[in-house]
Amino acid sequence: MSSGNTYEIYEQDIPEIDMYSHLPRWLSFYELALGRKLRPEDKVFPFMAVNGIIDPSREMSYELFSKLLHKFTDAAGLEGWYTTHSFRRGGAQYRFIFAPLGFRWSLNRVRWWGGWAEGESVDTLMKYLMDSLQSYENGHGDALQPVPKGAEASFMGEHLEMQAATGGEVREMKRSVDRRIDEIDQKLDEKMDELVVKITAKFEETHLPSMSLSSSASGVRRAKPTVRAARVVSAPYVNRSPSVSSDEYSSGSSDDGSSLSESKPKPLPIPGVKIPHLGPGANAWKRALKQWEQGDPASGLLPLKDWPTAYYTNSMRTVTGTKRRDRELVAIAYNQVGRDEDAFLAAYPEANKSLRSLIRAIRRDRKIAKPRASRNGTPEEREARRVAGG
């Protein structure tokens, strides 16, 4: 009786070579084709005649297995003709050389598991492995690769997997992460602006004052446009889509003195007033400076430094307030260094990364940053309002 090894089979993380899952499926199909349960003496891979008859007492012929293997590899999109030799040599090479770090087998383990053709020694398998490894370590096909594997320095270049990251690699990773964060910030800004526009439009639709007429009224007089409605016509950045200002329907009186509106609506954000995106990149700070000082006549944007207070305070604070303040900080910092671009970049290297990084750096600069102003104004402004109110 010939001696052999007992192989313990467990579930694997690699589905392509997971015998634990695939073999039971094959055996179930095998029993279904036979029409009975398998017996201990039945061959796992039986002989199958041309007419489809299965003979479980005989092993599958080499010719039939080769044909089936060719059909499998062809369906998988693999080119070439594969044989059982591919399993013996390929499996051993994978376990010894190409498996992920930490999952490779020693030569002793491969030798113990390695089956071979009748009449040939397992030593033939070892020879194949050593020849493959020698060919790999002496090859220089990866000489132009940015990070060469260095197979000659360690077994399969494992030293690259174990060594600490270099300063250059860390910097490249940081640049990659920064670019990704800038892209995410840009998308978030765009989505937030879209959301604000939608909410504002919905707010205007649902809060237009309702008009009720007295039964004795013979007509309705539309209220005169307010100062704000007139100012919107020359808004710094006008949405070209037609819109109706709610101020055209502001509270007023009918001819008989009855009120046209039961309640006065809350102040709404000014329609059409917004600040365009700067876009990502190292020159975003220059575009911010241009918006602050020159605006953009082509799109109807007036210089942000000349904006009326109403465009970025009160109800407009969440729409344009933060963006306008960011542009203002860039202008302050640029003027602080004498409007010298080289001096500016030396003082704020973050400008080469993104506008968000630059703004953070400027806010940390004690020469520029100042305590956040109260939403109720300065003490002098509050006192002036108190006196005016009597």
XYZ file of C-alpha atoms in Angstrom:
390
model
C 0.000 0.000 0.000
C 1.510 3.357 -1.044
C 2.009 6.010 1.600
C 0.664 9.539 1.245
C -0.049 12.763 3.087
C -3.237 13.837 4.823
C -4.158 17.356 3.807
C -6.343 19.508 6.075
C -8.503 21.845 3.993
C -9.812 25.160 5.333
C -11.742 28.066 3.862
C -9.498 30.531 2.015
C -9.689 34.273 1.376
C -8.757 33.695 -2.286
C -11.887 32.362 -4.056
C -9.941 31.225 -7.140
C -8.063 28.568 -5.142
C -10.585 27.891 -2.389
C -10.821 24.091 -2.410
C -12.895 24.243 0.803
C -15.784 25.830 -1.154
C -15.374 24.480 -4.691
C -14.730 20.769 -4.048
C -18.005 20.176 -2.088
C -19.924 21.871 -4.926
C -18.320 19.560 -7.461
C -19.074 16.484 -5.354
C -22.728 17.525 -5.019
C -23.009 17.928 -8.793
C -21.157 14.618 -9.251
C -23.733 12.788 -7.099
C -26.562 14.478 -8.985
C -25.130 13.262 -12.302
C -24.644 9.723 -10.939
C -28.073 9.591 -9.375
C -26.676 8.193 -6.119
C -24.408 8.955 -3.187
C -20.653 8.630 -3.677
C -18.879 5.574 -2.307
C -15.384 5.434 -0.792
C -13.987 3.623 -3.835
C -15.381 6.165 -6.358
C -12.839 8.392 -8.079
C -13.194 12.105 -7.319
C -12.669 12.985 -10.998
C -14.152 10.025 -12.913
C -13.842 8.873 -16.486
C -16.485 10.293 -18.835
C -17.171 8.716 -22.186
C -17.921 10.669 -25.357
C -21.618 9.866 -24.986
C -21.630 11.386 -21.470
C -21.668 8.124 -19.521
C -19.762 8.417 -16.218
C -17.650 5.553 -14.891
C -16.780 6.370 -11.243
C -14.469 3.349 -10.989
C -12.017 4.799 -13.527
C -9.966 7.994 -13.367
C -10.554 10.789 -15.837
C -8.211 10.483 -18.810
C -5.469 13.041 -19.343
C -6.825 13.900 -22.795
C -10.317 14.652 -21.470
C -9.001 16.731 -18.584
C -6.821 18.771 -20.967
C -9.813 19.508 -23.206
C -11.939 20.581 -20.238
C -9.113 22.730 -18.887
C -8.781 24.457 -22.255
C -12.515 25.247 -22.250
C -12.263 26.679 -18.726
C -9.255 28.896 -19.484
C -10.727 30.034 -22.802
C -13.972 31.068 -21.076
C -11.898 32.962 -18.490
C -10.148 34.912 -21.256
C -6.724 33.294 -20.732
C -4.627 32.858 -23.854
C -2.474 29.808 -24.524
C -2.798 26.095 -23.897
C -2.636 24.999 -20.267
C -1.948 21.498 -18.955
C -1.832 19.761 -15.581
C 1.771 20.915 -15.449
C 0.379 24.430 -14.908
C -1.228 23.283 -11.647
C 1.850 21.558 -10.315
C 4.399 24.195 -11.234
C 2.129 27.254 -11.103
C 0.693 26.444 -7.685
C 4.130 25.859 -6.199
C 5.489 29.092 -7.702
C 2.577 31.063 -6.305
C 2.964 29.689 -2.780
C 6.744 30.106 -2.759
C 7.241 33.339 -4.731
C 4.136 35.299 -5.697
C 1.779 34.987 -2.714
C 1.279 38.195 -0.664
C 3.834 39.007 2.017
C 3.118 36.877 5.071
C 1.378 34.123 3.065
C 4.367 32.603 1.282
C 5.430 29.041 2.037
C 8.883 27.716 2.784
C 10.574 25.238 0.437
C 9.973 22.450 2.960
C 6.237 23.158 3.035
C 5.969 23.358 -0.761
C 7.919 20.100 -1.040
C 5.570 18.369 1.444
C 2.440 19.541 -0.406
C 3.812 19.124 -3.915
C 2.369 16.217 -5.849
C 4.044 15.204 -9.115
C 3.560 12.904 -12.041
C 4.126 9.192 -11.576
C 7.757 8.190 -11.939
C 9.056 11.706 -11.191
C 10.495 12.907 -7.892
C 9.337 15.926 -5.930
C 12.894 17.154 -6.408
C 11.878 18.122 -9.942
C 9.441 20.584 -8.400
C 12.224 22.057 -6.272
C 14.367 22.505 -9.371
C 11.599 24.450 -11.086
C 11.230 26.730 -8.059
C 14.940 27.454 -7.783
C 15.207 28.131 -11.518
C 12.240 30.517 -11.381
C 13.611 32.355 -8.344
C 17.064 32.686 -9.891
C 15.575 34.044 -13.110
C 13.502 36.569 -11.134
C 16.386 37.790 -8.980
C 18.777 38.139 -11.924
C 16.283 39.964 -14.143
C 16.428 43.751 -14.562
C 13.241 44.362 -16.492
C 11.994 46.751 -13.778
C 14.998 49.098 -14.039
C 12.784 51.986 -15.238
C 10.129 51.484 -12.560
C 9.876 54.538 -10.232
C 10.305 52.252 -7.218
C 12.356 49.215 -8.383
C 11.565 45.981 -6.565
C 15.219 45.288 -5.805
C 14.714 41.525 -5.950
C 18.459 40.970 -5.658
C 18.555 42.699 -2.251
C 16.099 40.400 -0.486
C 13.786 37.483 -1.129
C 11.257 38.748 -3.681
C 12.064 42.326 -2.677
C 10.505 41.940 0.768
C 12.755 44.707 2.114
C 10.561 47.246 0.282
C 7.515 46.035 2.193
C 9.281 46.175 5.545
C 11.279 49.422 5.315
C 10.020 52.770 6.610
C 8.594 55.288 4.160
C 11.044 57.909 2.895
C 10.518 61.637 3.274
C 9.814 61.937 -0.448
C 7.165 59.225 -0.310
C 5.476 60.886 2.661
C 5.469 64.268 0.900
C 4.013 62.738 -2.256
C 1.311 61.040 -0.205
C 0.514 64.343 1.523
C 0.268 66.146 -1.821
C -2.085 63.457 -3.066
C -4.245 63.723 0.064
C -4.267 67.539 -0.154
C -5.414 67.408 -3.773
C -8.195 65.029 -2.855
C -9.312 67.212 0.073
C -9.360 70.280 -2.196
C -11.560 68.418 -4.678
C -13.936 67.400 -1.892
C -14.026 70.970 -0.523
C -14.831 72.311 -3.985
C -17.687 69.860 -4.433
C -19.044 70.618 -0.950
C -18.967 74.364 -1.661
C -20.863 73.846 -4.908
C -23.463 71.631 -3.232
C -23.916 74.080 -0.351
C -24.438 76.981 -2.764
C -26.979 74.955 -4.713
C -28.755 74.095 -1.470
C -28.831 77.731 -0.337
C -30.290 78.819 -3.691
C -32.975 76.130 -3.533
C -33.892 76.950 0.069
C -34.001 80.671 -0.713
C -36.229 80.124 -3.738
C -38.555 77.885 -1.758
C -38.617 80.384 1.091
C -39.635 83.171 -1.263
C -42.395 81.059 -2.799
C -43.924 80.082 0.536
C -43.566 83.474 2.255
C -45.016 85.836 -0.341
C -47.598 87.921 1.578
C -51.152 86.901 0.808
C -53.397 89.615 -0.567
C -56.966 89.915 0.642
C -59.422 92.419 -0.802
C -62.165 94.192 1.061
C -65.624 93.510 -0.314
C -66.105 97.263 -0.783
C -62.820 97.767 -2.665
C -63.180 98.618 -6.340
C -59.526 98.004 -7.179
C -56.104 97.211 -5.831
C -53.089 99.498 -5.960
C -49.711 97.725 -6.147
C -47.210 99.070 -3.650
C -44.328 101.100 -5.042
C -41.050 99.214 -5.406
C -38.909 99.620 -2.344
C -35.298 100.790 -2.321
C -34.105 97.192 -2.023
C -36.071 96.097 -5.073
C -34.523 98.918 -7.101
C -31.050 98.000 -5.880
C -31.424 94.374 -6.948
C -31.505 95.476 -10.590
C -27.805 96.347 -10.306
C -26.895 93.387 -8.106
C -23.167 92.518 -8.180
C -23.751 89.043 -9.604
C -27.168 88.625 -11.184
C -28.805 85.305 -11.847
C -29.905 85.620 -15.485
C -33.055 83.548 -14.974
C -36.187 85.696 -14.604
C -37.372 86.146 -11.050
C -39.993 88.160 -9.237
C -38.998 90.192 -6.204
C -41.252 89.673 -3.233
C -40.894 93.377 -2.449
C -43.175 94.153 -5.394
C -45.924 92.695 -3.255
C -44.896 94.324 0.016
C -47.473 95.465 2.534
C -49.592 98.421 1.551
C -53.152 99.778 1.729
C -56.048 99.483 -0.655
C -58.103 102.474 -1.794
C -60.514 102.020 1.107
C -57.664 101.717 3.613
C -57.861 97.977 4.135
C -54.575 96.096 4.511
C -53.349 93.988 1.613
C -51.365 91.682 3.891
C -52.214 90.277 7.255
C -48.566 89.898 8.367
C -45.199 91.337 7.365
C -42.812 88.663 6.021
C -39.298 88.243 7.404
C -36.473 89.834 5.362
C -35.301 87.518 2.591
C -31.803 87.023 1.128
C -31.291 89.355 -1.833
C -32.015 87.397 -5.042
C -29.188 87.169 -7.568
C -26.412 88.202 -5.178
C -23.674 85.579 -4.987
C -19.919 85.121 -5.313
C -18.606 82.749 -8.028
C -16.396 79.790 -7.150
C -12.647 80.260 -7.479
C -11.891 76.672 -8.432
C -8.997 74.574 -7.062
C -5.321 75.133 -7.765
C -2.329 77.210 -6.719
C -3.658 80.388 -8.397
C -6.947 80.471 -6.510
C -5.601 83.265 -4.283
C -4.999 85.449 -7.360
C -8.579 84.955 -8.491
C -9.744 85.813 -4.960
C -7.706 89.028 -5.048
C -9.184 89.946 -8.437
C -12.732 89.400 -7.173
C -12.013 91.682 -4.227
C -10.372 94.511 -6.162
C -11.757 94.301 -9.712
C -14.755 91.998 -9.674
C -15.711 90.345 -12.948
C -17.496 92.641 -15.429
C -18.148 89.760 -17.836
C -20.354 88.006 -15.289
C -21.722 91.150 -13.676
C -19.721 90.840 -10.444
C -18.836 94.188 -8.876
C -15.613 94.484 -6.812
C -16.329 92.888 -3.448
C -14.614 95.766 -1.633
C -17.317 98.111 -2.997
C -20.289 95.990 -1.985
C -23.057 97.586 0.096
C -23.195 96.192 3.613
C -26.579 94.618 2.933
C -25.029 92.231 0.414
C -23.035 90.314 3.032
C -24.694 90.926 6.423
C -27.907 89.924 8.179
C -29.832 87.455 6.005
C -26.978 87.397 3.438
C -24.343 86.419 6.004
C -24.668 82.691 5.288
C -24.845 83.232 1.515
C -21.921 85.568 0.792
C -20.500 86.694 4.140
C -17.861 83.994 4.599
C -16.669 84.031 0.991
C -16.357 87.808 0.942
C -14.386 87.775 4.197
C -12.000 85.156 2.766
C -11.290 87.384 -0.254
C -10.804 90.350 2.067
C -8.244 88.458 4.169
C -6.243 87.598 1.048
C -6.210 91.267 0.030
C -5.153 92.383 3.526
C -2.312 89.851 3.612
C -1.186 90.815 0.094
C -1.118 94.509 0.981
C 0.712 93.673 4.217
C 3.773 92.504 2.229
C 3.749 95.488 -0.124
C 1.851 93.712 -2.900
C 4.969 91.697 -3.733
C 4.046 88.232 -5.038
C 7.370 86.627 -4.061
C 7.167 88.085 -0.567
C 3.559 86.941 -0.290
C 4.395 83.349 -1.250
C 7.366 83.370 1.117
C 5.156 84.551 3.976
C 2.284 82.225 3.056
C 3.578 79.122 1.214
C 0.136 77.615 1.795
C -1.033 79.713 -1.171
C 0.567 77.121 -3.453
C -1.696 74.422 -1.989
C -5.228 75.742 -1.837
C -7.216 78.784 -0.830
C -8.535 76.987 2.247
C -4.991 76.295 3.489
C -4.042 79.925 2.805
C -7.024 81.285 4.734
C -6.131 79.118 7.731
C -2.571 80.479 7.665
C -3.751 84.087 7.410
C -6.157 83.619 10.315
C -3.224 82.386 12.425
C -1.266 85.567 11.601
C -1.711 87.848 14.626
C -0.801 90.909 12.545
C -3.908 90.373 10.438
C -6.377 88.305 12.430
C -8.623 90.157 14.841
C -11.358 89.063 17.237
C -14.624 88.210 15.523
C -16.960 91.181 15.554
C -20.221 90.905 17.417
C -23.261 90.418 15.202
C -24.797 93.366 17.125
C -21.953 95.667 16.030
C -19.346 97.603 18.003
C -20.212 99.259 21.350
C -20.294 102.631 19.548
C -22.723 101.289 16.943
C -24.974 99.792 19.609
C -24.974 103.086 21.553
C -25.843 105.039 18.390
C -28.814 102.767 17.718
C -29.985 103.113 21.316
C -29.891 106.928 21.127
C -31.642 106.941 17.735
C -34.389 104.727 19.105
C -35.012 107.141 21.909
